[in-house]
Coordinates of C-alpha atoms in Angstrom, one line a residue:
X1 CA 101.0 88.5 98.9
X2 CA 97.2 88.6 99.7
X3 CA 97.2 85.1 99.2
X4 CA 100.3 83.7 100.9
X5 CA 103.0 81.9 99.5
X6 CA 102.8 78.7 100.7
X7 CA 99.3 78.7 100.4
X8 CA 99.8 79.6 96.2
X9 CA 100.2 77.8 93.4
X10 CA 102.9 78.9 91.2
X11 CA 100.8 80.8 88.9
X12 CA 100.0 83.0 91.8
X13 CA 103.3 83.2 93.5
X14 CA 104.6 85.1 90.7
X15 CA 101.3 86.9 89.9
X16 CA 101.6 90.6 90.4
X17 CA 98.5 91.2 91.3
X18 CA 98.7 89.1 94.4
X19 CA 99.5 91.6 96.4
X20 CA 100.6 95.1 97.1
X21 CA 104.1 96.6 97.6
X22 CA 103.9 97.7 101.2
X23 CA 105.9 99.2 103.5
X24 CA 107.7 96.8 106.1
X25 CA 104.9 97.4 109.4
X26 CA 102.2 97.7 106.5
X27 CA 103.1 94.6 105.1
X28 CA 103.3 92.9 108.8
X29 CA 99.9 94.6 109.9
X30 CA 98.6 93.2 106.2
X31 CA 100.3 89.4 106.8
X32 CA 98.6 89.2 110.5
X33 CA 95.5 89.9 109.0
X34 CA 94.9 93.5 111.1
X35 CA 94.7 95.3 107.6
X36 CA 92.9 94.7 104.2
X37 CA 91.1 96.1 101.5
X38 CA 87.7 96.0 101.0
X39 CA 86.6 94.7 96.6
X40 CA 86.2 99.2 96.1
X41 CA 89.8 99.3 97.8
X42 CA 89.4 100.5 101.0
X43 CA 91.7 100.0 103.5
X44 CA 90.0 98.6 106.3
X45 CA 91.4 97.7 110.0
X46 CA 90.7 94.6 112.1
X47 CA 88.5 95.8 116.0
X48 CA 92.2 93.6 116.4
X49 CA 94.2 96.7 115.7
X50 CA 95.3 98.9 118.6
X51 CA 94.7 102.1 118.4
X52 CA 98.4 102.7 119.1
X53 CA 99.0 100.5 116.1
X54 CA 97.0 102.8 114.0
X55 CA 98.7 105.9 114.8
X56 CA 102.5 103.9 114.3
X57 CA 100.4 102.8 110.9
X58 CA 99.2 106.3 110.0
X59 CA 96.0 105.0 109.3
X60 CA 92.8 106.7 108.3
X61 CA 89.3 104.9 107.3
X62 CA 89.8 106.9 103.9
X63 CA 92.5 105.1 102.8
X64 CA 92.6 103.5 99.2
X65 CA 94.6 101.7 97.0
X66 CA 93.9 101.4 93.1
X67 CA 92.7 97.5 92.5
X68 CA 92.2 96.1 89.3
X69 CA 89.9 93.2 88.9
X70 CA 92.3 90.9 88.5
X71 CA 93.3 92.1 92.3
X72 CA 89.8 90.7 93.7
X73 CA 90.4 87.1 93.5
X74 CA 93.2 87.5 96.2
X75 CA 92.1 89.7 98.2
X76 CA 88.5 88.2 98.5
X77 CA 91.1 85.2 99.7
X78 CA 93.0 87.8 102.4
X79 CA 89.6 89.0 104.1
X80 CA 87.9 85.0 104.1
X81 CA 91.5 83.6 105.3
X82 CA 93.9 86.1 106.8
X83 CA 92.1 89.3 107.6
X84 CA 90.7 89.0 111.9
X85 CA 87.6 90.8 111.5

């Protein structure tokens, strides 16, 4: 979830685009705000992530992930809440 459950009304726990399905250390990277995606759905890293977490992560500053605008709402929520910029 981009924006967490407890922090969700029901509507959005169960919205699918509240999130992205990620792999387990994605999702953990993603929940402790070291990742998110930028509104044109780049993948961007917290100056929090070590570069020996980006190499475990694979990461690259040309990642993207295919949002829909129904995805902004909750990720504009993930990089003003969660994301440690």
């Amino acid at each position: 979830h981009a924006k967490p459950w407890a922090d969700s009304n029901d509507f959005e726990r169960l919205d699918v685009f509240n999130g992205l399905l990620l792999a387990a250390h994605w999702d953990a990277a993603f929940d402790a705000g070291l990742v998110t995606v930028s509104p044109d759905g780049v993948v961007v890293a917290s100056t929090a992530l070590l570069g020996s977490s980006q190499a475990v992560l694979r990461f690259t500053s040309t990642m993207c992930v295919p949002l829909q605008s129904q995805h902004h709402p909750y990720f504009q929520w993930h990089r003003d809440y969660v994301f440690r910029y």
